[in-house]
Tab-separated table of C-alpha atoms in Angstrom:
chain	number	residue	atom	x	y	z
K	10	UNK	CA	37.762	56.654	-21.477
K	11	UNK	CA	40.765	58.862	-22.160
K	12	UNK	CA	41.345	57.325	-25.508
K	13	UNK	CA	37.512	57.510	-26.780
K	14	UNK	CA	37.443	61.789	-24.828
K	15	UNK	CA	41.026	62.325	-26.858
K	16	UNK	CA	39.097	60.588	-30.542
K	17	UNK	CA	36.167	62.784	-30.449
K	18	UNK	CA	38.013	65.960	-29.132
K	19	UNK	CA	40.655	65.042	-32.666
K	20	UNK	CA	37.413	64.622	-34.813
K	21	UNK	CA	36.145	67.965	-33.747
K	22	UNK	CA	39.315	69.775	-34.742
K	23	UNK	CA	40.923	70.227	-31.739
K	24	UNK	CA	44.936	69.352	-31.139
K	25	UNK	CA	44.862	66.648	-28.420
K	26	UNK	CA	47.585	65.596	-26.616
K	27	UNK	CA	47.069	61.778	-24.828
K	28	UNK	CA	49.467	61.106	-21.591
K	29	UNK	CA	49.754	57.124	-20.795
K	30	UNK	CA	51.686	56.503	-17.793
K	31	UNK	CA	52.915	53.200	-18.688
K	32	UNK	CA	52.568	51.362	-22.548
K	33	UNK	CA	50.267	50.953	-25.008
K	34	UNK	CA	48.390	47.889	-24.021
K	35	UNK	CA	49.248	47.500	-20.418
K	36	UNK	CA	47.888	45.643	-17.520
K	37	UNK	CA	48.125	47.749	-14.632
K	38	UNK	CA	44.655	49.658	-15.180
K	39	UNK	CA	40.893	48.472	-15.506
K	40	UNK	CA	40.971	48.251	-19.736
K	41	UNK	CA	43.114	45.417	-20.262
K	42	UNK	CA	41.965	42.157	-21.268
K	43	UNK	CA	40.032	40.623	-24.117
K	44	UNK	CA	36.371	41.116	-23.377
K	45	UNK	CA	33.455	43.477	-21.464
K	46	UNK	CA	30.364	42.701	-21.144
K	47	UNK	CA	27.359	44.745	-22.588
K	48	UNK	CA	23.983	44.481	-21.811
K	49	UNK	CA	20.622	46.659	-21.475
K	50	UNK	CA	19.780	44.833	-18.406
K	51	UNK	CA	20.179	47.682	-15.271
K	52	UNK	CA	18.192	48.740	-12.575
K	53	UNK	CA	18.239	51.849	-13.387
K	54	UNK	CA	16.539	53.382	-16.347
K	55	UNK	CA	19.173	55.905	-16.990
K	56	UNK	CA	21.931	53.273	-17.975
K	57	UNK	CA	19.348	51.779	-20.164
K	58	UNK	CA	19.292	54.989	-21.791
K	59	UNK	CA	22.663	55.664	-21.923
K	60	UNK	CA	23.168	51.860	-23.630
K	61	UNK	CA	21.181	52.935	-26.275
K	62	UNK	CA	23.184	56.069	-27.195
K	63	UNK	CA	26.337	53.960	-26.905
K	64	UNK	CA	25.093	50.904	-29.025
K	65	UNK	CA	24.670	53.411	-32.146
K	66	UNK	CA	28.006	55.152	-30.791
K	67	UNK	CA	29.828	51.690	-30.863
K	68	UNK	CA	28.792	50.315	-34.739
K	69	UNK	CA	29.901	53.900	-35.710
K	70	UNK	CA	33.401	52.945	-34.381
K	71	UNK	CA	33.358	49.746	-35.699
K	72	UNK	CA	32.481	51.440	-39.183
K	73	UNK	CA	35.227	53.514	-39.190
K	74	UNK	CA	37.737	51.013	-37.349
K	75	UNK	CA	36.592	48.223	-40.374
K	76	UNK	CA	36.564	45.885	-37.203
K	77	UNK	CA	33.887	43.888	-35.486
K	78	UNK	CA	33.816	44.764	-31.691
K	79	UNK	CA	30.439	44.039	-30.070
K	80	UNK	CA	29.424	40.510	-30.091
K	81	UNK	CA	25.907	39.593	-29.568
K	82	UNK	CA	25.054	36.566	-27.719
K	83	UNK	CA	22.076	37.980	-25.383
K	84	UNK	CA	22.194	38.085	-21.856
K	85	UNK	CA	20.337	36.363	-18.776
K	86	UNK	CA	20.259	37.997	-15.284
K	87	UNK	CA	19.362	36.166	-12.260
K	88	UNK	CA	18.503	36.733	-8.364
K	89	UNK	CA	17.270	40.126	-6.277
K	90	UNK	CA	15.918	42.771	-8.716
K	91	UNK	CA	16.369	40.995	-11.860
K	92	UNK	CA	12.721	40.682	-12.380
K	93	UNK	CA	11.953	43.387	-10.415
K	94	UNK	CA	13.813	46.382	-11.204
K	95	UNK	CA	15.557	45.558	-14.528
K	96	UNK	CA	12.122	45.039	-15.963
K	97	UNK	CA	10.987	48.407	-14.801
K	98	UNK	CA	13.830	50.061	-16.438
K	99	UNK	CA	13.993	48.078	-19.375
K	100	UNK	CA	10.012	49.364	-19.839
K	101	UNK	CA	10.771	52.739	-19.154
K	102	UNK	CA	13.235	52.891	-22.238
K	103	UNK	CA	11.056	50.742	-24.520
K	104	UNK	CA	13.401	47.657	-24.750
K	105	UNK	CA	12.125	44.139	-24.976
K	106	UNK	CA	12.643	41.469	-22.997
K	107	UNK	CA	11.780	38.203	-21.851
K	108	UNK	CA	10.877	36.443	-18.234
K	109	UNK	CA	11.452	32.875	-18.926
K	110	UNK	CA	10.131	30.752	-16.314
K	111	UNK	CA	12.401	28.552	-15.030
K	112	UNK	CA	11.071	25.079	-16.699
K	113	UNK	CA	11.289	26.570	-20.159
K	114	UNK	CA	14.744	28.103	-18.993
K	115	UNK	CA	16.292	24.731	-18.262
K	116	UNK	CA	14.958	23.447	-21.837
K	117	UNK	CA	16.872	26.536	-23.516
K	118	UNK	CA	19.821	26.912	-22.050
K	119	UNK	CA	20.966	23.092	-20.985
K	120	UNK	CA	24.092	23.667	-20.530
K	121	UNK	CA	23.282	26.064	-17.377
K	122	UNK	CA	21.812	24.895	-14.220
K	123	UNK	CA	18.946	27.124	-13.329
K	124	UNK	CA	16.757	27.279	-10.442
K	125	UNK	CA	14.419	30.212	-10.887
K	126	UNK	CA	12.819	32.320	-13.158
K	127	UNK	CA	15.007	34.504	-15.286
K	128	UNK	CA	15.270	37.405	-17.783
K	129	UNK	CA	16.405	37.272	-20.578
K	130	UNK	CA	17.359	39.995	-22.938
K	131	UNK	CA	18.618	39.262	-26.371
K	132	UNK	CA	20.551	42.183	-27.857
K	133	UNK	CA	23.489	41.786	-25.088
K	134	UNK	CA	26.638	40.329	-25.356
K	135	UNK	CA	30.264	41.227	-25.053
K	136	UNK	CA	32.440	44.081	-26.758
K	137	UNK	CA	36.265	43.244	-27.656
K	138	UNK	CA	38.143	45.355	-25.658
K	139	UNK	CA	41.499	45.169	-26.759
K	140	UNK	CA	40.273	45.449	-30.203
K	141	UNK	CA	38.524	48.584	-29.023
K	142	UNK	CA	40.902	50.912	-27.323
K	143	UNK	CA	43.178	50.554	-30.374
K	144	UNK	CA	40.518	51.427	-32.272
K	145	UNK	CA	39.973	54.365	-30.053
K	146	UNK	CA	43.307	55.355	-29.940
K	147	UNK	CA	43.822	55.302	-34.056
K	148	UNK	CA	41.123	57.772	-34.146
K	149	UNK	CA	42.570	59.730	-31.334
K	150	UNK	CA	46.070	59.804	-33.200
K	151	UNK	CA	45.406	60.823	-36.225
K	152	UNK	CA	45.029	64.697	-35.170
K	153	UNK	CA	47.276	64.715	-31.553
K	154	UNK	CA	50.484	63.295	-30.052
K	155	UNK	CA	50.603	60.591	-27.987
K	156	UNK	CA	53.084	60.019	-25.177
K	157	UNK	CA	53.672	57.028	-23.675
K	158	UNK	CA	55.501	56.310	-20.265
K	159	UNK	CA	54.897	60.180	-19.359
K	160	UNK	CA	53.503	60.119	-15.985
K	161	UNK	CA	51.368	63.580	-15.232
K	162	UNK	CA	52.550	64.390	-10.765
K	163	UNK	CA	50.654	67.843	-10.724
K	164	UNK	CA	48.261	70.214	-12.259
K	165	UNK	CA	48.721	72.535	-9.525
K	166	UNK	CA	50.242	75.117	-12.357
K	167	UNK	CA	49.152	73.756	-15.842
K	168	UNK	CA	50.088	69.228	-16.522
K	169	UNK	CA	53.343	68.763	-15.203
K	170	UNK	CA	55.102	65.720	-15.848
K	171	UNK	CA	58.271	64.249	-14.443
K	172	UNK	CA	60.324	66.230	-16.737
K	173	UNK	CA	58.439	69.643	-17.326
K	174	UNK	CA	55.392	71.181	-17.611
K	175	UNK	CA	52.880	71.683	-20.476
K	176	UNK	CA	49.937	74.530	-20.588
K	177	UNK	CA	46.660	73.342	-22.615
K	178	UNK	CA	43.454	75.154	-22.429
K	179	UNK	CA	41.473	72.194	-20.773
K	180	UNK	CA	42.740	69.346	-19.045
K	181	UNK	CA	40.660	65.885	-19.170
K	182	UNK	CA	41.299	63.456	-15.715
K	183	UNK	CA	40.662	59.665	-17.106
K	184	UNK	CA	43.130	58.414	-14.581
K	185	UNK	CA	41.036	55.911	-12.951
K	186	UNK	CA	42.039	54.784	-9.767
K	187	UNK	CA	45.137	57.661	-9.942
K	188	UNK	CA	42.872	60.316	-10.575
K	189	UNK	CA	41.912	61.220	-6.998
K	190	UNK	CA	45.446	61.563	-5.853
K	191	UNK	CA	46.889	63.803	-8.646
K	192	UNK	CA	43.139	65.593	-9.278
K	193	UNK	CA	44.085	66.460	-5.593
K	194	UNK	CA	47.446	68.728	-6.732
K	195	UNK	CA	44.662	71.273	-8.184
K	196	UNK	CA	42.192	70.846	-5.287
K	197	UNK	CA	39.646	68.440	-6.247
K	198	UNK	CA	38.265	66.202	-4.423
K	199	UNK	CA	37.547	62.496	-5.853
K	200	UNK	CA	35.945	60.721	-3.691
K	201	UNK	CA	36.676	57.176	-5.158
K	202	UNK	CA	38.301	53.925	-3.658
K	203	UNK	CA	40.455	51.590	-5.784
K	204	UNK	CA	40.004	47.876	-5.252
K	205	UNK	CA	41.977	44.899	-6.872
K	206	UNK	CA	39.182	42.505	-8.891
K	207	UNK	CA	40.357	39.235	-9.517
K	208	UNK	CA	39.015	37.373	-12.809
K	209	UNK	CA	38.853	33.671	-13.835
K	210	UNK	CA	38.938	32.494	-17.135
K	211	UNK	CA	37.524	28.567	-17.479
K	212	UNK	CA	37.472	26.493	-20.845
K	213	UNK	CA	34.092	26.341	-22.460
K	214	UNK	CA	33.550	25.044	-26.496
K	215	UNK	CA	30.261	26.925	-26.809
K	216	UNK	CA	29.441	30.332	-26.541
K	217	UNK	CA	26.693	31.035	-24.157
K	218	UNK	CA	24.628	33.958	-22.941
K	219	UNK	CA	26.349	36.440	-20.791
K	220	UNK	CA	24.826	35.899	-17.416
K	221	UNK	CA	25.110	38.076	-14.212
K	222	UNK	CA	23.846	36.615	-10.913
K	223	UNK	CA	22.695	39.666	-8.772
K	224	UNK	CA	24.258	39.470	-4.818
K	225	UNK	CA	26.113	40.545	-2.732
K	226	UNK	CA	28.567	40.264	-4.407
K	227	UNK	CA	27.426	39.777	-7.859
K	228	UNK	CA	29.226	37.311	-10.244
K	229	UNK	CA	28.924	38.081	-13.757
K	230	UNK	CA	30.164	35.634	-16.277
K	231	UNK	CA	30.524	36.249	-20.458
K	232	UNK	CA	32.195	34.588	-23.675
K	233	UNK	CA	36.039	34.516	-24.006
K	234	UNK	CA	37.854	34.422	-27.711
K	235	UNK	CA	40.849	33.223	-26.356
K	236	UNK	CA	39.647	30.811	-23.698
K	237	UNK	CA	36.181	29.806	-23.785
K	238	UNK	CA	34.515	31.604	-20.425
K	239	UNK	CA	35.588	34.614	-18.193
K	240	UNK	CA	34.274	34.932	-14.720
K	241	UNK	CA	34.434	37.358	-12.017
K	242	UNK	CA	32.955	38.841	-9.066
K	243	UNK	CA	31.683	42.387	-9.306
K	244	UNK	CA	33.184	44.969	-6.085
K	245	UNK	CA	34.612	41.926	-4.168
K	246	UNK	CA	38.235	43.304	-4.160
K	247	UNK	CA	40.137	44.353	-1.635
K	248	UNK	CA	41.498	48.615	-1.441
K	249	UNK	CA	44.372	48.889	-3.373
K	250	UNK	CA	47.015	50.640	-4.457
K	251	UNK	CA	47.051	51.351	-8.096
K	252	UNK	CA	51.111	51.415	-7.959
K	253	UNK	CA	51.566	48.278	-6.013
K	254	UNK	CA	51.462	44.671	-8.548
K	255	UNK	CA	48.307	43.176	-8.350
K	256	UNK	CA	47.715	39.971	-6.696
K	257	UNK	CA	45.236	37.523	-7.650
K	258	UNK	CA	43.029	36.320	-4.383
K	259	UNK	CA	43.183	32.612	-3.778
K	260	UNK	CA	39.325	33.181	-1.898
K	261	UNK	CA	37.771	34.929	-4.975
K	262	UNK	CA	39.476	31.878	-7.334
K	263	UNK	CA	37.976	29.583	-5.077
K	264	UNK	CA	34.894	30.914	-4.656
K	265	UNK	CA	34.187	31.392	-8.844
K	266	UNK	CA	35.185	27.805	-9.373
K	267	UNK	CA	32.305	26.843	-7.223
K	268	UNK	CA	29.919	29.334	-8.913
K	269	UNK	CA	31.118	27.826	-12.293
K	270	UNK	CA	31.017	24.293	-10.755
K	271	UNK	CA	27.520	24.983	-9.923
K	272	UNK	CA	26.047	27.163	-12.824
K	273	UNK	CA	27.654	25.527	-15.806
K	274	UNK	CA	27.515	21.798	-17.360
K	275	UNK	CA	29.749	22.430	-20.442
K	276	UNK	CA	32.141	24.645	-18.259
K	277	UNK	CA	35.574	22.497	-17.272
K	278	UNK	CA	35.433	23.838	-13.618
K	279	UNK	CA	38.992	24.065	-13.573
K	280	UNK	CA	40.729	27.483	-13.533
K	281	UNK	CA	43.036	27.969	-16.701
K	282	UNK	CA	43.966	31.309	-15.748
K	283	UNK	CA	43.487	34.222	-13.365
K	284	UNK	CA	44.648	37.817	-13.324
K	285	UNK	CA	43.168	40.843	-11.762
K	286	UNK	CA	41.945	44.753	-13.062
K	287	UNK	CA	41.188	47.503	-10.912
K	288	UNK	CA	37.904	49.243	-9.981
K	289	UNK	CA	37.763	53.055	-9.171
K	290	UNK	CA	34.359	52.871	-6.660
K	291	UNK	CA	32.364	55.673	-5.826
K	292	UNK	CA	30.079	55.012	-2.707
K	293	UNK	CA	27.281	54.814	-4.960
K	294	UNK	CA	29.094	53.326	-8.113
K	295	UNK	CA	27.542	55.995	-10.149
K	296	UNK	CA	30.077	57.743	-12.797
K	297	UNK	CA	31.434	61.377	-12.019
K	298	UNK	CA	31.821	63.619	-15.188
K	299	UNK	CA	31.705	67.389	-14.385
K	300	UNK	CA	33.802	70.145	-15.120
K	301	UNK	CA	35.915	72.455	-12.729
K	302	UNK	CA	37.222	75.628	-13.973
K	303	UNK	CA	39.788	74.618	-17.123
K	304	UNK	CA	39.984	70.391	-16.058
K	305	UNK	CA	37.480	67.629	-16.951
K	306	UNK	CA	36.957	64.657	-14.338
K	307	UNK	CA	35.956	61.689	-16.268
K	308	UNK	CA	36.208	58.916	-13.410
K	309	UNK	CA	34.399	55.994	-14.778
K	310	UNK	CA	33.037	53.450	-14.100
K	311	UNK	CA	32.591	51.368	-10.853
K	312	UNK	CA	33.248	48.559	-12.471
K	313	UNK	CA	30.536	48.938	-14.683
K	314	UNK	CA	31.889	51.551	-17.408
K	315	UNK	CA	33.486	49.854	-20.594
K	316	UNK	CA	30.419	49.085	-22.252
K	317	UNK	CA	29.657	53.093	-22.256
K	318	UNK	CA	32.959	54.602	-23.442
K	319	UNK	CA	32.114	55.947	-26.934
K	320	UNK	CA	29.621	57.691	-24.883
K	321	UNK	CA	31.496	58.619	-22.587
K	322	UNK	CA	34.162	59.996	-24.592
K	323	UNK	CA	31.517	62.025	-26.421
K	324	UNK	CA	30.548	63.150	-23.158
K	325	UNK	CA	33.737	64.539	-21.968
K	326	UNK	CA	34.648	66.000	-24.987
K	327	UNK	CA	31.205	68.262	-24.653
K	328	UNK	CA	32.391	69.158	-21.284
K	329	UNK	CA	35.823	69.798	-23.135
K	330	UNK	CA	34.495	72.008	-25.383
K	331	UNK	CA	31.930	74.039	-22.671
């Protein structure tokens, strides 16, 4: 979200400066990886609308990257509210969709095991995200400096890092789940709870839908380049803290085999690898983006914010400039 806020801010003119904590590329945040999922597909009308200011948001990028980011495989969701209150929302913004009943379901999609009605909504899929921060970032750099391993402690009196401090006219927050703590040396209360995700990543030869299965907790599961499938339970995690390694959780592993093991036919239900990302949770898993006095709060996403960021970015940088 920082990289996409910095891009737009450089495009307008402005001289950006980007702060990254650890290296280009690392692991220890909730960006890492190969894929996100995107999808239309929400219970709530106003992500629908906010997907389709993103999708346009996201081929401009790729334009002006030269490289293909979103994938589109369309998506399936199944269990409480997928019928229910996607549809609703989906109607509200004017996007189509399917039901397929179950019987026609199974005759589509034989490599899934299905037993109820689902919906289906053909313009999802999955966005490249390691493909797309750089791209990000190479729009961001081209008018600011960029500092990596620069940790900002304080903005107490202007963005102090370890070794001195800087004044800028606005500050933007995209810290994630270290935003609350140092968003706190100025005041501001975040009130957001980090948890550690863990992710599974299964060998597949075809790509298939993405497909969320709505819960408690929800298990989501979408193409992978590298490996074939990547699975993963949504807000399962325990609290964490964002300076402590991650761990991967032996129950969650377990428990997404079985999903896969159950869902899948062409799915190897064997685990080729596991790794975790971080959430930053608000009670509600809405996003906060608001303004206080001369700093910007961009704390996405829940969980749920990749698939947004050019939007986000645009977003922020409006708040930036207000």
């Amino acid at each position: 979200m920082g990289w996409a806020a910095a891009r737009v801010l450089a495009e307008r003119g402005h001289e950006v400066t980007v702060y990254e904590q650890f290296e280009f590329g690392h692991k220890r945040g909730s960006s890492h990886g190969s894929t996100r999922i995107y999808r239309y597909s929400y219970p709530d009308a106003r992500y629908v609308a906010m997907m389709k200011e993103a999708m346009g948001l996201w081929r401009e990028l790729e334009t002006e990257a030269r490289v293909e980011l979103l994938t589109r495989t369309g998506g399936l969701d199944t269990g409480p509210g997928a019928l229910t209150d996607h549809v609703a929302a989906l109607e509200a913004e004017g996007i189509e969709y399917e039901v397929v009943p179950v019987i026609e379901a199974r005759k589509r999609w034989p490599s899934l095991t299905l037993a109820e009605d689902v919906l289906y909504q053909a313009d999802g899929g999955f966005v490249r995200a390691d493909l797309a921060w750089k791209a990000f970032a190479d729009g961001a750099s081209v008018a600011g400096a960029i500092t990596e391993r620069a940790r900002v402690v304080s903005l107490a009196k202007g963005v102090a890092t370890t070794d001195r401090t800087y004044d800028y006219d606005v500050t933007v927050v995209t810290a994630g789940a270290w935003a609350r703590e140092l968003l706190a040396t100025r005041g501001i209360e975040l009130a957001t709870r980090p948890t550690r995700e863990t992710v599974v990543f299964f060998k597949c030869a075809e790509v298939l839908p993405t497909l969320v299965d709505w819960g408690d907790p929800s298990v989501y599961a979408l193409p992978d380049p590298e490996i074939g499938l990547k699975v993963g339970e949504h807000i399962a995690g325990p609290t964490t803290d964002p300076d402590e390694e991650g761990q991967v959780d032996a129950d969650s592993v377990a428990r997404l085999t079985a999903w896969v093991a159950e869902r899948y036919r062409s799915v190897e239900p064997e685990p080729q690898h596991s790794e975790t990302c971080i959430y930053t949770n608000t009670a509600d898993q809405h996003f906060v983006l608001e303004r206080s006095e001369d700093v910007v709060v961009g704390s996405a996403c829940s969980g749920h914010g990749f698939k947004f960021a050019p939007l986000i970015g645009r977003l922020l940088a409006d708040l930036a400039e207000g």
